[in-house]
């Protein structure tokens, strides 16, 4: 254990359960439903409403070998290529072989996918896929439909849910094993303020950390809470340097910050072209799949062309679709564009890359177990080894499904006994909380130094800015003792301060890993190290937080992950 925890009041209330699932996206709700079906007393904790996570924003769809002539082996090959030599092949094989049946079980749960005139599931194609294997719903509203179906199933099953709750820290027993979580419930409800859910199994399904950057496709709740909690609890994270920047995000201006509208890869899958201001298709000749190359290649192609032209964005041209296709196949994207004064039916859509998906996260094995006994992770918060250095389009929803089911099976098989959490005071000194106003400084430092283009100099500058914020927070916390900065005010514990503390911790770890990876691989693009270095780079960077709060980076000996348990 690290002896690190957030500064927060002691829990004022507690409930007991067998399992607490933190997060309400496809991974969290699938895990919760499967645990409840196995007879486990299950509680779902979610930061906003049940349907407010990243899943409902997913447009393109869910990838699985469901079409005629397609096979799991072909899906595996495409995933391995996109992962740029760092995928765990056993994890990918698990994903692609168990994926089709997991999608069918999702349909049985109540999800309705688009179908052909013959009644088969309609499939489209996205970047990096050599076949049409993307199932979609509502044209471009797949995530919303999956979220709707799972939320309805959770409510029908009458699962205990705690909404509007920010998870704070992992609770552990005297042996260092998981014993639940502390959390803060925002607003009125059955519970309020800081409390605890005591459970011997905790499933982190908190989604991504896109809010560490100024512009992202992630919702405002994606502040890296799960990764930060796991790090403070002593868990290992891996591959955090591999942040996927979606190539085609609606460009709303150079100063636009926060969540940005996504223009799904499926638009390119149906034949849209990337062009510059002169109408030139610049991806042709750069890759055999042109606009449908893996996302890292397309994001780099767009960024490179922007630099060549001195432009702030490129264009996605799908005028040839016609109004009917836009309205039937991409109604959500059409509405988003028109709400910002752009009509894709009659004009090209301005697009630029923005932070989209974390390929890395809390390191797990094939059962979703982390390096902390009793703590599991699935979905975007986890690093299963499936994505490697760059996630293949639409594999994320499938990964959430498959590994959530595996976690539920493991918990149901082991059924660990409930134990008493150790006193919070025994968890060590609380971490100093940064001023909530530091959020913007963190995001801008990350965007400048650790965005699509990175270098030793840019990463060093980002690291220096982040460490200064870290030191300032510590100095402010000592103000009462006379050792703080002159004029500093004590930061009051609360949601804004806790979120910024999580963003700062995750950012420091991400930059530490990115500085250590001195090569270009997948979605980690080092301008000063433009080549892939398989001799030294086909390794995972595993990071943990030392008791003195510094990130410790360890490079694995091979491309395979070490076991999460020494006895495995």
XYZ file of C-alpha atoms in Angstrom:
568
model
C 0.000 0.000 0.000
C 1.129 3.545 -0.700
C -0.247 5.244 2.381
C -1.780 7.886 0.084
C -5.395 9.038 0.210
C -7.400 12.113 -0.628
C -8.035 14.759 1.995
C -11.677 14.151 2.860
C -13.983 13.879 5.873
C -14.390 10.450 7.452
C -17.373 8.489 6.076
C -20.561 9.491 7.848
C -22.619 6.534 6.637
C -21.968 3.046 5.262
C -23.751 0.225 3.499
C -22.603 -3.355 3.022
C -22.540 -5.454 -0.133
C -20.719 -8.332 -1.814
C -19.669 -6.228 -4.815
C -19.508 -2.521 -5.529
C -19.259 -1.521 -9.197
C -18.019 2.019 -9.814
C -19.259 3.297 -13.160
C -22.376 2.899 -15.285
C -21.152 2.462 -18.841
C -21.271 -0.765 -20.818
C -18.554 -2.349 -18.652
C -19.924 -1.346 -15.263
C -23.560 -2.190 -15.887
C -22.703 -5.493 -17.580
C -20.535 -6.485 -14.598
C -23.259 -5.439 -12.158
C -26.014 -7.337 -13.967
C -23.924 -10.500 -14.190
C -22.906 -10.286 -10.499
C -26.505 -9.766 -9.429
C -27.635 -12.681 -11.603
C -25.116 -14.853 -9.734
C -26.808 -13.969 -6.452
C -24.252 -11.431 -5.261
C -25.479 -8.363 -3.355
C -24.363 -5.697 -5.838
C -24.246 -1.913 -5.537
C -23.655 0.410 -8.522
C -22.007 3.771 -7.840
C -21.924 6.336 -10.645
C -20.641 9.885 -10.821
C -23.676 11.410 -12.520
C -26.869 9.699 -13.646
C -26.839 6.056 -14.699
C -26.821 6.974 -18.388
C -24.311 9.834 -18.240
C -21.064 7.954 -18.883
C -18.939 7.731 -22.007
C -20.848 4.760 -23.454
C -23.823 6.835 -24.545
C -21.539 9.098 -26.595
C -20.181 6.191 -28.652
C -21.367 6.688 -32.226
C -19.725 4.180 -34.522
C -20.652 0.849 -32.987
C -19.327 -2.377 -31.574
C -16.883 -4.595 -33.466
C -17.362 -8.370 -33.628
C -17.014 -11.115 -36.228
C -20.750 -11.422 -36.900
C -20.819 -11.142 -40.686
C -20.739 -13.866 -43.305
C -17.147 -14.804 -44.137
C -15.699 -12.913 -41.186
C -13.847 -14.812 -38.461
C -12.404 -14.076 -35.020
C -8.975 -14.754 -36.516
C -9.387 -11.926 -39.029
C -10.594 -9.611 -36.255
C -7.536 -10.627 -34.225
C -5.188 -9.831 -37.111
C -6.623 -6.323 -37.561
C -6.415 -5.665 -33.811
C -2.788 -6.776 -33.605
C -1.804 -4.560 -36.534
C -3.486 -1.515 -35.007
C -1.835 -2.220 -31.630
C 1.624 -1.714 -33.164
C 3.347 -4.681 -31.549
C 2.148 -4.184 -27.974
C -1.139 -6.100 -27.845
C -1.316 -9.111 -25.559
C -2.288 -11.766 -28.106
C -4.022 -13.975 -25.543
C -6.148 -11.031 -24.407
C -7.031 -10.166 -28.010
C -7.901 -13.791 -28.772
C -10.169 -13.807 -25.733
C -11.850 -10.630 -26.965
C -12.496 -11.725 -30.535
C -13.581 -15.303 -29.739
C -15.911 -14.436 -26.865
C -17.069 -11.186 -28.479
C -19.780 -12.424 -30.883
C -21.678 -14.302 -28.156
C -21.252 -11.340 -25.776
C -22.961 -9.128 -28.385
C -25.772 -11.655 -28.743
C -26.254 -11.641 -24.956
C -26.385 -7.843 -25.108
C -29.172 -8.174 -27.687
C -30.943 -10.618 -25.365
C -30.641 -7.963 -22.634
C -32.689 -5.640 -24.825
C -30.300 -3.738 -27.113
C -31.665 -3.178 -30.626
C -29.128 -2.938 -33.444
C -29.826 -1.729 -36.978
C -30.734 -4.547 -39.352
C -30.758 -5.183 -43.076
C -33.938 -5.678 -45.096
C -33.395 -9.410 -44.560
C -33.347 -9.063 -40.780
C -29.610 -9.597 -40.252
C -27.520 -7.201 -38.172
C -26.362 -4.361 -40.439
C -22.577 -4.065 -40.393
C -20.334 -1.193 -41.420
C -16.595 -0.707 -41.656
C -14.224 1.588 -39.769
C -10.524 2.413 -39.756
C -8.141 -0.524 -39.480
C -10.817 -3.142 -40.239
C -10.508 -5.109 -43.451
C -14.133 -6.250 -43.206
C -17.515 -4.780 -42.386
C -17.900 -5.923 -38.777
C -19.233 -2.885 -36.892
C -22.762 -3.358 -35.534
C -24.547 -0.056 -34.972
C -27.831 1.278 -33.634
C -29.910 4.302 -34.531
C -27.511 4.964 -37.383
C -24.878 6.711 -35.299
C -26.330 6.363 -31.776
C -24.992 2.934 -30.811
C -23.767 3.921 -27.372
C -27.037 5.612 -26.493
C -28.978 2.456 -27.376
C -26.631 0.156 -25.437
C -26.807 2.483 -22.447
C -30.617 2.591 -22.656
C -30.900 -1.194 -22.716
C -28.488 -1.776 -19.835
C -29.976 0.968 -17.646
C -33.445 -0.499 -18.222
C -32.174 -3.954 -17.260
C -30.543 -2.591 -14.097
C -33.758 -0.854 -13.076
C -35.833 -3.924 -13.864
C -33.498 -6.004 -11.696
C -33.901 -3.398 -8.916
C -30.162 -3.123 -8.308
C -29.077 -0.779 -5.546
C -27.681 2.292 -7.318
C -26.043 5.414 -5.902
C -26.043 8.217 -8.470
C -24.225 11.570 -8.405
C -21.435 10.044 -6.346
C -17.713 10.677 -6.787
C -15.640 7.724 -5.609
C -12.730 8.845 -3.433
C -10.473 6.016 -2.252
C -10.237 2.276 -1.894
C -10.890 0.867 1.562
C -8.718 -2.046 2.633
C -8.708 -4.402 5.590
C -5.863 -5.110 8.006
C -4.316 -7.540 5.488
C -4.306 -4.971 2.687
C -7.169 -6.640 0.819
C -10.019 -4.679 -0.735
C -12.849 -3.879 1.675
C -14.873 -1.293 -0.279
C -14.694 2.354 -1.321
C -15.254 5.757 0.193
C -17.348 8.156 -1.851
C -19.045 11.527 -1.784
C -22.677 11.838 -2.808
C -23.529 15.188 -4.353
C -26.980 16.560 -3.599
C -29.952 15.128 -1.808
C -30.897 11.480 -1.893
C -30.889 8.317 0.141
C -27.273 9.096 1.028
C -25.511 12.430 1.206
C -21.958 13.617 1.801
C -18.974 11.310 2.356
C -19.813 7.695 3.065
C -18.644 4.177 2.303
C -19.764 1.048 0.512
C -18.112 -1.859 2.284
C -17.557 -4.823 -0.035
C -14.784 -7.408 -0.543
C -14.878 -6.941 -4.337
C -14.617 -3.564 -6.062
C -14.999 -3.246 -9.837
C -13.611 -0.054 -11.349
C -15.467 0.844 -14.549
C -15.046 4.607 -14.323
C -14.257 5.265 -17.980
C -11.541 7.507 -19.335
C -9.461 10.536 -18.474
C -9.921 12.746 -21.525
C -10.449 15.810 -19.343
C -6.693 15.979 -18.698
C -6.586 17.706 -22.118
C -8.177 21.018 -23.106
C -10.253 19.523 -25.936
C -11.676 16.007 -25.801
C -14.616 13.928 -26.957
C -15.039 12.700 -23.357
C -17.846 13.960 -21.114
C -17.035 16.247 -18.183
C -17.107 13.317 -15.728
C -14.024 11.718 -17.371
C -11.405 13.021 -14.948
C -9.371 9.843 -14.444
C -10.935 9.088 -11.059
C -10.538 5.315 -11.327
C -6.901 5.380 -12.416
C -6.087 7.891 -9.656
C -7.870 5.804 -7.008
C -6.008 2.690 -8.135
C -2.646 4.473 -8.066
C -3.239 5.767 -4.531
C -4.225 2.232 -3.501
C -0.904 0.868 -4.752
C -2.112 -0.680 -8.013
C 0.002 -0.697 -11.153
C -1.045 1.113 -14.308
C 0.378 0.514 -17.757
C 0.526 1.999 -21.256
C -0.837 5.343 -20.047
C 1.272 7.176 -22.631
C -0.933 5.766 -25.406
C -3.765 8.279 -25.611
C -5.724 7.989 -28.799
C -6.625 11.268 -30.444
C -9.701 10.840 -32.610
C -8.816 12.190 -36.060
C -12.169 13.756 -36.884
C -13.617 15.927 -34.140
C -15.779 18.868 -35.143
C -13.519 21.942 -35.093
C -15.203 24.735 -33.141
C -12.275 27.146 -32.937
C -8.717 27.141 -31.623
C -9.814 28.322 -28.177
C -12.632 25.820 -27.764
C -12.224 23.722 -24.606
C -14.043 20.838 -22.910
C -16.131 18.181 -24.622
C -16.179 18.523 -28.424
C -18.613 16.841 -30.883
C -17.291 13.665 -32.468
C -17.642 12.924 -36.176
C -17.654 9.138 -36.180
C -15.145 7.087 -38.103
C -18.154 5.363 -39.633
C -18.649 8.479 -41.791
C -15.317 7.680 -43.428
C -16.302 4.006 -43.420
C -19.247 4.905 -45.646
C -17.044 6.833 -48.063
C -16.348 10.350 -46.796
C -12.998 11.868 -47.824
C -10.474 13.913 -45.867
C -9.431 17.003 -47.816
C -7.527 20.220 -47.250
C -8.850 23.710 -47.988
C -7.988 23.191 -51.681
C -10.050 20.005 -51.840
C -7.002 17.724 -52.108
C -7.343 14.208 -50.603
C -4.104 14.017 -48.622
C -4.471 10.504 -47.091
C -4.368 8.822 -50.485
C -0.935 7.232 -50.893
C -0.062 7.536 -47.191
C -1.582 4.142 -46.319
C -3.243 1.303 -48.224
C -6.524 2.077 -46.450
C -6.253 5.868 -47.020
C -8.873 7.558 -44.802
C -9.606 4.189 -43.186
C -6.084 3.643 -41.885
C -5.764 3.068 -38.103
C -6.592 6.176 -36.091
C -3.044 7.062 -35.120
C -2.033 7.190 -38.781
C -5.014 9.332 -39.777
C -4.517 11.705 -36.805
C -0.851 12.096 -37.750
C -1.784 12.617 -41.412
C -4.229 15.389 -40.512
C -1.786 17.036 -38.101
C 1.044 16.870 -40.619
C -1.116 18.452 -43.342
C -2.237 21.180 -40.921
C 1.411 22.025 -40.276
C 2.247 22.009 -43.979
C -0.646 24.349 -44.773
C -0.421 26.484 -41.637
C -4.064 25.542 -40.990
C -5.957 24.939 -37.746
C -8.083 22.151 -39.205
C -8.797 19.982 -42.243
C -12.142 19.004 -43.782
C -14.281 15.878 -44.031
C -16.185 15.917 -47.311
C -19.338 13.790 -47.501
C -21.501 15.994 -49.668
C -21.885 13.111 -52.090
C -23.892 11.189 -49.437
C -26.918 13.369 -50.120
C -29.502 14.555 -47.612
C -31.328 11.221 -47.273
C -28.253 9.247 -46.277
C -27.135 11.887 -43.778
C -30.582 11.944 -42.193
C -30.980 8.155 -42.013
C -27.438 6.939 -41.289
C -25.920 9.831 -39.312
C -28.772 11.832 -37.741
C -26.864 12.600 -34.510
C -23.797 13.953 -36.304
C -25.943 15.900 -38.768
C -27.806 17.582 -35.897
C -24.557 18.382 -34.043
C -23.017 19.963 -37.147
C -26.109 22.001 -37.955
C -26.342 23.222 -34.351
C -22.922 24.809 -34.922
C -23.864 26.358 -38.258
C -22.367 23.678 -40.521
C -24.434 21.663 -43.008
C -22.586 18.484 -44.114
C -25.087 17.995 -46.937
C -23.880 21.136 -48.712
C -20.384 21.849 -47.310
C -17.284 20.009 -46.012
C -17.083 19.628 -42.225
C -14.090 21.243 -40.441
C -12.314 18.612 -38.309
C -9.186 18.302 -36.173
C -7.849 15.628 -33.781
C -8.847 15.753 -30.091
C -8.176 13.480 -27.095
C -10.526 10.530 -27.323
C -9.535 7.249 -25.685
C -6.971 5.945 -23.200
C -5.516 2.688 -24.475
C -3.752 2.200 -21.140
C -5.035 2.171 -17.594
C -5.094 0.002 -14.487
C -3.215 -3.194 -15.313
C -5.330 -6.363 -15.207
C -5.162 -10.019 -16.105
C -7.688 -11.907 -18.233
C -10.071 -12.081 -15.267
C -9.969 -8.325 -14.756
C -7.942 -8.639 -11.545
C -5.539 -5.818 -10.706
C -2.377 -6.018 -8.612
C -4.434 -5.170 -5.480
C -6.341 -8.224 -4.169
C -10.088 -7.761 -4.547
C -9.812 -4.778 -6.910
C -10.949 -5.351 -10.502
C -11.038 -3.032 -13.520
C -12.769 -3.154 -16.898
C -13.601 -0.840 -19.761
C -11.541 2.245 -20.567
C -10.124 2.547 -17.030
C -8.408 -0.839 -17.466
C -5.369 -1.994 -19.397
C -6.131 -5.578 -20.388
C -3.485 -5.674 -23.111
C -6.128 -5.746 -25.858
C -5.407 -2.320 -27.344
C -1.615 -2.231 -27.269
C -0.271 1.082 -28.511
C -3.441 2.069 -30.382
C -7.043 0.874 -30.025
C -8.712 -0.551 -33.105
C -11.936 1.328 -33.845
C -15.046 0.027 -32.027
C -13.148 -2.549 -29.973
C -13.810 -0.556 -26.806
C -17.478 -1.426 -26.294
C -16.659 -5.069 -27.009
C -13.803 -5.057 -24.489
C -16.144 -3.637 -21.860
C -18.668 -6.403 -22.504
C -16.273 -9.342 -22.610
C -14.106 -8.482 -19.631
C -17.038 -7.363 -17.463
C -18.539 -10.818 -17.916
C -15.204 -12.396 -17.011
C -14.930 -10.297 -13.850
C -18.427 -11.278 -12.735
C -17.600 -14.941 -13.328
C -14.431 -14.660 -11.232
C -16.169 -12.923 -8.324
C -19.023 -15.433 -8.433
C -16.552 -18.323 -8.404
C -14.401 -17.011 -5.531
C -17.057 -15.234 -3.396
C -14.567 -13.636 -0.992
C -15.844 -13.018 2.557
C -16.650 -9.545 3.831
C -14.005 -8.043 6.086
C -13.832 -4.926 8.217
C -12.112 -1.917 6.617
C -9.125 -0.547 8.497
C -9.613 2.866 10.040
C -9.131 5.714 7.554
C -6.526 7.217 9.860
C -4.389 4.110 9.334
C -4.208 4.746 5.577
C -1.449 7.325 5.932
C -1.201 11.052 5.378
C -3.779 12.499 2.992
C -2.582 13.963 -0.294
C -2.568 17.748 -0.525
C -5.412 19.067 -2.635
C -4.560 21.483 -5.465
C -6.570 24.646 -5.970
C -9.551 23.807 -8.224
C -8.482 26.673 -10.473
C -5.416 24.589 -11.424
C -7.644 22.479 -13.684
C -7.161 24.760 -16.680
C -3.403 24.959 -16.107
C -3.178 21.143 -16.057
C -5.197 20.795 -19.249
C -3.219 23.411 -21.139
C 0.121 21.980 -19.995
C -0.976 18.530 -21.190
C -2.311 19.810 -24.511
C 0.895 21.752 -25.244
C 3.332 19.123 -24.042
C 1.681 15.708 -24.338
C -0.842 16.099 -27.147
C -0.763 14.577 -30.632
C 2.824 15.777 -31.164
C 5.344 15.165 -28.387
C 9.066 15.662 -27.907
C 11.603 15.495 -25.107
C 11.402 19.278 -24.742
C 7.600 19.494 -24.772
C 7.260 16.656 -22.280
C 9.922 18.140 -20.006
C 8.045 21.450 -20.023
C 4.771 19.677 -19.186
C 6.436 17.715 -16.389
C 7.894 20.917 -14.907
C 4.501 22.667 -14.949
C 2.764 19.690 -13.367
C 5.404 19.273 -10.665
C 5.130 22.967 -9.841
C 1.398 22.567 -9.331
C 2.055 19.487 -7.190
C 4.560 21.397 -5.052
C 2.243 24.393 -4.750
C -0.519 22.159 -3.423
C 1.817 20.678 -0.815
C 3.038 24.121 0.203
C -0.504 25.429 0.530
C -1.429 22.473 2.715
C 1.390 23.429 5.109
C 0.262 27.044 5.342
C -1.381 26.504 8.691
C 2.016 25.522 10.051
C 3.659 28.638 8.635
C 5.576 26.781 5.894
C 3.257 27.504 2.972
C 3.355 30.119 0.251
C 2.648 33.657 1.349
C -1.013 34.491 0.942
C -2.024 30.904 0.097
C -5.493 29.803 1.161
C -6.339 26.355 2.419
C -8.154 24.323 -0.220
C -11.511 23.111 1.063
C -12.135 19.415 0.319
C -14.886 19.025 -2.261
C -15.725 17.633 -5.673
C -13.811 20.280 -7.664
C -10.646 19.871 -5.580
C -10.836 16.060 -5.639
C -11.286 16.009 -9.420
C -8.306 18.295 -9.935
C -6.219 16.130 -7.593
C -7.102 13.124 -9.772
C -6.315 15.002 -12.991
C -2.952 16.121 -11.632
C -1.944 12.640 -10.479
C -2.951 10.966 -13.737
C -1.239 13.686 -15.800
C 2.034 13.321 -13.886
C 2.035 9.559 -14.453
C 1.133 9.875 -18.138
C 3.951 12.370 -18.760
C 6.448 10.220 -16.835
C 5.649 7.262 -19.094
C 5.687 9.381 -22.270
C 9.126 10.744 -21.385
C 10.416 7.211 -20.852
C 9.124 5.929 -24.204
C 11.755 7.409 -26.527
C 10.251 6.189 -29.793
C 7.161 6.696 -31.910
C 4.682 3.839 -31.590
C 0.951 3.728 -32.190
C -0.707 6.872 -30.897
C 2.462 7.983 -29.040
C 4.137 10.268 -31.578
C 7.558 11.652 -30.661
C 8.691 14.301 -33.150
C 12.265 13.927 -31.921
C 12.109 10.117 -32.107
C 10.092 9.498 -35.279
C 11.018 5.826 -35.723
C 9.631 2.729 -34.053
C 12.285 0.923 -32.006
C 11.230 -2.722 -31.740
C 14.513 -3.772 -30.130
C 13.825 -1.648 -27.075
C 10.292 -0.347 -27.491
C 8.289 -3.572 -27.635
C 7.941 -3.369 -23.882
C 5.216 -2.156 -21.566
C 5.807 0.697 -19.159
C 4.312 -0.216 -15.789
C 3.949 2.673 -13.342
C 3.124 2.849 -9.665
C 3.197 5.685 -7.147
C 5.868 5.543 -4.463
C 5.014 6.518 -0.873
C 6.757 9.858 -1.511
C 4.135 10.532 -4.254
C 6.557 10.207 -7.195
C 5.779 8.029 -10.237
C 8.050 4.980 -10.541
C 8.301 3.666 -14.121
C 9.271 0.039 -14.750
C 9.892 -1.419 -18.220
C 8.809 -5.029 -18.734
C 11.363 -7.516 -20.028
C 9.213 -8.600 -22.991
C 6.061 -7.495 -24.808
C 4.074 -9.765 -22.467
C 2.667 -8.474 -19.200
C 3.994 -10.017 -15.984
C 1.323 -11.751 -13.851
C -0.729 -9.515 -11.567
C -0.248 -12.037 -8.760
C 3.227 -13.378 -7.887
C 1.789 -16.879 -7.510
C 0.237 -16.946 -11.011
